[in-house]
Tab-separated table of C-alpha atoms in Angstrom:
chain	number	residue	atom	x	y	z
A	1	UNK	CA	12.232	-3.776	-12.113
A	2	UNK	CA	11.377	-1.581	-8.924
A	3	UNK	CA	8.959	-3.551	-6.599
A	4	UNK	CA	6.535	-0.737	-5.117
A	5	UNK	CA	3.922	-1.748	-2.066
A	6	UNK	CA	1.316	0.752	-2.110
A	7	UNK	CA	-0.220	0.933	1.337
A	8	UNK	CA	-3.281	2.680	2.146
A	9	UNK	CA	-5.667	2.444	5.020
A	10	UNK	CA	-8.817	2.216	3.092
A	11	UNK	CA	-11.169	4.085	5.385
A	12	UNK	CA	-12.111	6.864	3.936
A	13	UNK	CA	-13.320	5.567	0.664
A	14	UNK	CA	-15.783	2.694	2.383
A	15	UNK	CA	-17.204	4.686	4.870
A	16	UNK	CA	-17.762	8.378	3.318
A	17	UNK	CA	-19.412	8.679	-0.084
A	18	UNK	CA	-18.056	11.904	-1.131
A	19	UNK	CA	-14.564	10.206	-0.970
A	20	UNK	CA	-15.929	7.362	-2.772
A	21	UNK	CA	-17.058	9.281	-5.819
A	22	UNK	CA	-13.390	10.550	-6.240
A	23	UNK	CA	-11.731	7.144	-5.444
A	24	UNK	CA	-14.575	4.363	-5.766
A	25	UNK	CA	-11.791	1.708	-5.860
A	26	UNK	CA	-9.617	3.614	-3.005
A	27	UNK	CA	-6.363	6.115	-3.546
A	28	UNK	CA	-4.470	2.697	-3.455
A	29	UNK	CA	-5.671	1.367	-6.606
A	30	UNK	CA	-6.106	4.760	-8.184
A	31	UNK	CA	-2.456	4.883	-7.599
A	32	UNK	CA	-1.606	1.752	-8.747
A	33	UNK	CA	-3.287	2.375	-12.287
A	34	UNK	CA	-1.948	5.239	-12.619
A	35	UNK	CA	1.940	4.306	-11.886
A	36	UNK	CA	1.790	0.779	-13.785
A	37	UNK	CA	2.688	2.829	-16.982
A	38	UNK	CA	5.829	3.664	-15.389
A	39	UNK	CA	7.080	0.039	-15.300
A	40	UNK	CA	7.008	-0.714	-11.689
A	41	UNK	CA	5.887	-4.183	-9.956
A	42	UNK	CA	3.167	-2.754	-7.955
A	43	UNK	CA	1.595	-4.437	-5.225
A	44	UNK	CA	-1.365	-3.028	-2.946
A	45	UNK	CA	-2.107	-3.619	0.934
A	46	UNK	CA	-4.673	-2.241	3.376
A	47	UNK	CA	-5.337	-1.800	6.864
A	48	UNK	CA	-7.504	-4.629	7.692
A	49	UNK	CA	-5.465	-7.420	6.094
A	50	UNK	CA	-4.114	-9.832	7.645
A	51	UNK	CA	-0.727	-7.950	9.139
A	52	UNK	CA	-2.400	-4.982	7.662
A	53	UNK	CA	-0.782	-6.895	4.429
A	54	UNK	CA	2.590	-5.921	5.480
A	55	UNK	CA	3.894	-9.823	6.262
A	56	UNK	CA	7.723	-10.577	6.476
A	57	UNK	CA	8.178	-11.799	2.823
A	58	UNK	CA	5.936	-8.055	1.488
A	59	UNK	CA	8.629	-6.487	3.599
A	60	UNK	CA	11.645	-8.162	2.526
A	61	UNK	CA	10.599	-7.598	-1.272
A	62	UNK	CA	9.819	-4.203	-1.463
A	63	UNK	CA	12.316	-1.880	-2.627
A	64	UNK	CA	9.769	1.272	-2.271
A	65	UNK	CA	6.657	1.746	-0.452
A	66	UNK	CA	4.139	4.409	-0.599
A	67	UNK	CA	1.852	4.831	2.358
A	68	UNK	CA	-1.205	6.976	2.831
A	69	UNK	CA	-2.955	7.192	5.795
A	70	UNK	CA	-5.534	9.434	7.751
A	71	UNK	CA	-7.874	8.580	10.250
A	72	UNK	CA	-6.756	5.089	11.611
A	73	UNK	CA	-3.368	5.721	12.264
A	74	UNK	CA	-3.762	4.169	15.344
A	75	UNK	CA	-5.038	1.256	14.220
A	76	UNK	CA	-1.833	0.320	12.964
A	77	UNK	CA	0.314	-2.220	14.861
A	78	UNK	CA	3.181	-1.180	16.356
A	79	UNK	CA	5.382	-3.811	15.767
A	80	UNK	CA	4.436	-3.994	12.255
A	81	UNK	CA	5.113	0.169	12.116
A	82	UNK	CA	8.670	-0.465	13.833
A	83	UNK	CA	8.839	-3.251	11.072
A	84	UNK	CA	8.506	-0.753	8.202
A	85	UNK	CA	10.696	1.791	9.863
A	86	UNK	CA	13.265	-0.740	10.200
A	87	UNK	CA	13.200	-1.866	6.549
A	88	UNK	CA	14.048	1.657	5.774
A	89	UNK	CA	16.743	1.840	7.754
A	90	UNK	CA	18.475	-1.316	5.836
A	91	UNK	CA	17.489	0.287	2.894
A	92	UNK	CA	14.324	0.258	1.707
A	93	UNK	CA	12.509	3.823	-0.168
A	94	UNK	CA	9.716	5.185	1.665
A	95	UNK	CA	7.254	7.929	0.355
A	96	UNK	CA	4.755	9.530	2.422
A	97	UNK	CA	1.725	11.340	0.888
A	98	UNK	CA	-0.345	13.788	2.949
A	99	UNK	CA	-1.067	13.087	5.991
A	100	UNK	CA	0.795	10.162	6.416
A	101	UNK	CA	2.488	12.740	7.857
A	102	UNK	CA	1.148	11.383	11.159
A	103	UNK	CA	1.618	7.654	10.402
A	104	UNK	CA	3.683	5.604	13.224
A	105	UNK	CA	6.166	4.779	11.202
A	106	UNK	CA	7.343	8.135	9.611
A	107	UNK	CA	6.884	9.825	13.078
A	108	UNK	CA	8.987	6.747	14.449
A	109	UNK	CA	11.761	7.727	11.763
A	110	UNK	CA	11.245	11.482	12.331
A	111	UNK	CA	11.746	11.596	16.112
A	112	UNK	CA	9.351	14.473	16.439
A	113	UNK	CA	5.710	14.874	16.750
A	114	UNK	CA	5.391	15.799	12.749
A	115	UNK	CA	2.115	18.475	13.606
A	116	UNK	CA	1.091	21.159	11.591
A	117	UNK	CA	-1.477	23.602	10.540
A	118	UNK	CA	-4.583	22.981	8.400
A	119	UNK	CA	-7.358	24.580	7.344
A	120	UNK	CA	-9.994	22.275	5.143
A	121	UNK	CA	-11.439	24.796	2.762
A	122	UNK	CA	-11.015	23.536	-0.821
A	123	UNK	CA	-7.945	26.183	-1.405
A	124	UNK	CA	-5.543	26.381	-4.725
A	125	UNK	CA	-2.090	25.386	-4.076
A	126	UNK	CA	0.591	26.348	-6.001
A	127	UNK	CA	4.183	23.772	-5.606
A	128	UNK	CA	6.551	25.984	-6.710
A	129	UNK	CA	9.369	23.613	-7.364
A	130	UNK	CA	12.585	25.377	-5.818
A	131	UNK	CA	14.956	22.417	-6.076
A	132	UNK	CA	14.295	22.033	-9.863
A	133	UNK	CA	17.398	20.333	-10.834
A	134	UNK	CA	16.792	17.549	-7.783
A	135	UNK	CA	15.715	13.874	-9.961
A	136	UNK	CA	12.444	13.797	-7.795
A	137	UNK	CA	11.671	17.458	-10.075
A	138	UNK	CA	12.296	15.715	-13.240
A	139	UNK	CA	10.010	16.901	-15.996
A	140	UNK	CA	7.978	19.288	-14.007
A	141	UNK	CA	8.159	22.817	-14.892
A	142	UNK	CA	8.416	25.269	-12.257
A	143	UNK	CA	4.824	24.878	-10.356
A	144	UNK	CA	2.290	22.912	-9.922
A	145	UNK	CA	-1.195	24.570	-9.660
A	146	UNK	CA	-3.911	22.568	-7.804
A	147	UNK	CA	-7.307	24.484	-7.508
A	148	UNK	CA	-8.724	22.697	-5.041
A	149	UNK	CA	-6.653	21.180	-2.126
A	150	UNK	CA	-6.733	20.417	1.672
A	151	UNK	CA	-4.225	23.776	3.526
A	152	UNK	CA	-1.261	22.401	5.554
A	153	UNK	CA	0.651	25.405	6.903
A	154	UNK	CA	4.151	25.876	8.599
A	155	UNK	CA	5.335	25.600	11.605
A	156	UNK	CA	6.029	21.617	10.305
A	157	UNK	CA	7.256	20.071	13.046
A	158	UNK	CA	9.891	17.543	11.333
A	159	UNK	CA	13.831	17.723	11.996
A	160	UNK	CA	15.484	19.712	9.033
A	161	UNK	CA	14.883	17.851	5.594
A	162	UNK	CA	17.958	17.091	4.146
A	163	UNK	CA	16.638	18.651	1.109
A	164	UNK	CA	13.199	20.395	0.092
A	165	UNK	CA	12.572	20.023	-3.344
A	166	UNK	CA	8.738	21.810	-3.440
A	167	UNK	CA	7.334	24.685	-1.085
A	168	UNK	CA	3.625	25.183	-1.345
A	169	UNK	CA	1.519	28.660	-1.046
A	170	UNK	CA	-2.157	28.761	-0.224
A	171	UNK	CA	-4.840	30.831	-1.289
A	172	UNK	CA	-4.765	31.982	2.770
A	173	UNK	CA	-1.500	33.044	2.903
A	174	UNK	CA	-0.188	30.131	4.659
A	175	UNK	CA	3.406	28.232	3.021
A	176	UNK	CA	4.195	24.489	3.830
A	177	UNK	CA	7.659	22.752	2.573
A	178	UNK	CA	5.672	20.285	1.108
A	179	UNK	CA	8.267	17.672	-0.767
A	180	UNK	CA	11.338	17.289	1.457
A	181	UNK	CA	13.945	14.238	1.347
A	182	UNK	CA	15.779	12.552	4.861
A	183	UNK	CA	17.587	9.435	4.958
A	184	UNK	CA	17.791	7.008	7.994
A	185	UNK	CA	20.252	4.668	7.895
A	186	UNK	CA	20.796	3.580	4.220
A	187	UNK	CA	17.043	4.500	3.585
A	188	UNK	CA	15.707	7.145	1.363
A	189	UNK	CA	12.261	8.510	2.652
A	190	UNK	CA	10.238	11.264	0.528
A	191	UNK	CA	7.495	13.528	2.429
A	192	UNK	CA	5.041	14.837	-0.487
A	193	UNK	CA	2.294	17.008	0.667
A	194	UNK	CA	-0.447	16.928	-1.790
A	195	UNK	CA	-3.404	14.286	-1.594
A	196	UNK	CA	-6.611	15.210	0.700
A	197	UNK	CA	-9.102	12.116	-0.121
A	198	UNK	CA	-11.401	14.590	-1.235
A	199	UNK	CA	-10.117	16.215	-4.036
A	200	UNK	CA	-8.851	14.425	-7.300
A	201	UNK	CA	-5.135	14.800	-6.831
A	202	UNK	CA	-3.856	11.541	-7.387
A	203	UNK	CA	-5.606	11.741	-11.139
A	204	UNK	CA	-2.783	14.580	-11.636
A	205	UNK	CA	-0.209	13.898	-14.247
A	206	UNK	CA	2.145	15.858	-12.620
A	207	UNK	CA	1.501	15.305	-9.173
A	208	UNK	CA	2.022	11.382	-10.581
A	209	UNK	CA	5.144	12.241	-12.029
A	210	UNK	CA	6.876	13.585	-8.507
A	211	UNK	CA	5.532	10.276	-7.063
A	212	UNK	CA	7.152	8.091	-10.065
A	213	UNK	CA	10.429	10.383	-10.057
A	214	UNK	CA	10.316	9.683	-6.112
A	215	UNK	CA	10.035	5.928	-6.434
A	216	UNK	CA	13.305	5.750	-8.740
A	217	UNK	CA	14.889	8.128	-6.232
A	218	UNK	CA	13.931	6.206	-3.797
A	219	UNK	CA	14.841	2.931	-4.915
A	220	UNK	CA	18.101	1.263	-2.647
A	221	UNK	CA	20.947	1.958	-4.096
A	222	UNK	CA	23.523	-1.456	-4.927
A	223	UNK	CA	25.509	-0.840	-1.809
A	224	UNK	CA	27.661	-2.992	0.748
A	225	UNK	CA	25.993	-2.985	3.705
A	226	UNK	CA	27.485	-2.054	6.791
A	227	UNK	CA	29.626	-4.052	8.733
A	228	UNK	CA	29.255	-3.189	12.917
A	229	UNK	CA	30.465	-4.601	15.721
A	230	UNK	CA	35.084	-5.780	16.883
A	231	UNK	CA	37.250	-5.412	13.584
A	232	UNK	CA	40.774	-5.826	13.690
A	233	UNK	CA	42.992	-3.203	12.265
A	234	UNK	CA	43.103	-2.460	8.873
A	235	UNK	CA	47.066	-1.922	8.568
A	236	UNK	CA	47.667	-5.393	10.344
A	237	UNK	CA	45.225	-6.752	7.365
A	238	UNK	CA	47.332	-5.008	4.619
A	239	UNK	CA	50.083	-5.843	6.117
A	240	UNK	CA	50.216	-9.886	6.188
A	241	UNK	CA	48.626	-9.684	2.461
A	242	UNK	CA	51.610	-8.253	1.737
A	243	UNK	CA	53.900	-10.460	3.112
């Protein structure tokens, strides 16, 4: 079984009431109910807990987290962001939604100031899926159509995906590669776009589905890790087994 944290700042949904009415419980647990089907362990942690519910042992025992964050990004502690990033690079999945975009630890892993365009107008957006044999594309047909979403438009400041698996188009013109894969160290991270805490996205089934395909992307493969540091040659090694 995949363990999945599910971390969300929980801001949004507290404080504004036309967020609320869309996610009364927050996106966390709206994503939670909604990806239980799919047979994952799912835990859920906030910004105000304790470590912002991100201990050691969470860490240690998640093989995928999801984060979404907005407007508290700052908020976050940066030891406990370099934490995250750090799991990734020994191997845990990461997927970003929206504008974690701008969350410490996927800019940490980025290297680059991860900015963008956006234009909050309630826009459709069509994810035209151009990578449709990819595993994260799995059972979505070619686009995904959402009438009413938040605009994010290129230039995307991000060092070249490794692989973009959805580009969006806006009803302003604008385009955004909106689901695009990277790997740091033996870490698997997934940026997907979609997600503004005002609109019902996350109640998607297809938008769900990228998320659940992600996760088992995502999910570390059964690897030796890396061994660093003096090593004596491998031909003397060979050689006195032999003998």
């Amino acid at each position: 079984m995949i363990n999945v944290t599910i971390w969300n700042e929980f801001v949004h949904e507290r404080r504004d009431e036309d967020v609320k009415a869309v996610y009364p419980d927050g996106i966390h647990k709206q994503l939670e109910r909604a990806l239980t089907p799919e047979g994952f362990a799912i835990r859920t942690c906030t910004l105000e807990e304790d470590d912002h519910g991100l201990t050691r042992d969470v860490l240690d025992s998640t093989d995928v987290m999801i984060w979404w964050g907005h407007m508290a990004h700052e908020l976050v502690d940066d030891s406990i962001a370099e934490a995250v990033a750090q799991r990734v690079r020994e191997g845990m999945g990461l997927i970003v939604l929206h504008s974690g975009h701008f969350s410490k630890p996927f800019k940490n892993l980025m290297g680059t100031g991860c900015d963008l365009k956006w234009r909050e107008a309630g826009e459709q957006e069509i994810l035209w899926a151009v990578n449709p044999s990819h595993p994260i594309a799995e059972g979505i047909g070619e686009n995904i159509v959402l009438e009413h979403e938040e605009m994010y438009g290129e230039f995307f400041d991000i060092p070249t995906p490794d692989e973009i698996v959805f580009i969006s188009n806006f009803s302003g013109g604008e385009v955004f590669r909106s689901g695009c894969t990277f790997r740091r160290g033996s870490g698997k991270i997934f940026y997907f776009r979609p997600g503004h805490e005002t609109y019902p996205t996350y109640y998607n089934p297809d938008i769900i589905r990228v998320i659940s395909n992600s996760i088992r992307w995502a999910y570390p493969a059964a690897a030796a890790k890396p061994v660093y540091g003096n090593a004596q040659p491998i031909r003397s090694l060979h050689a006195r087994e032999l003998v």
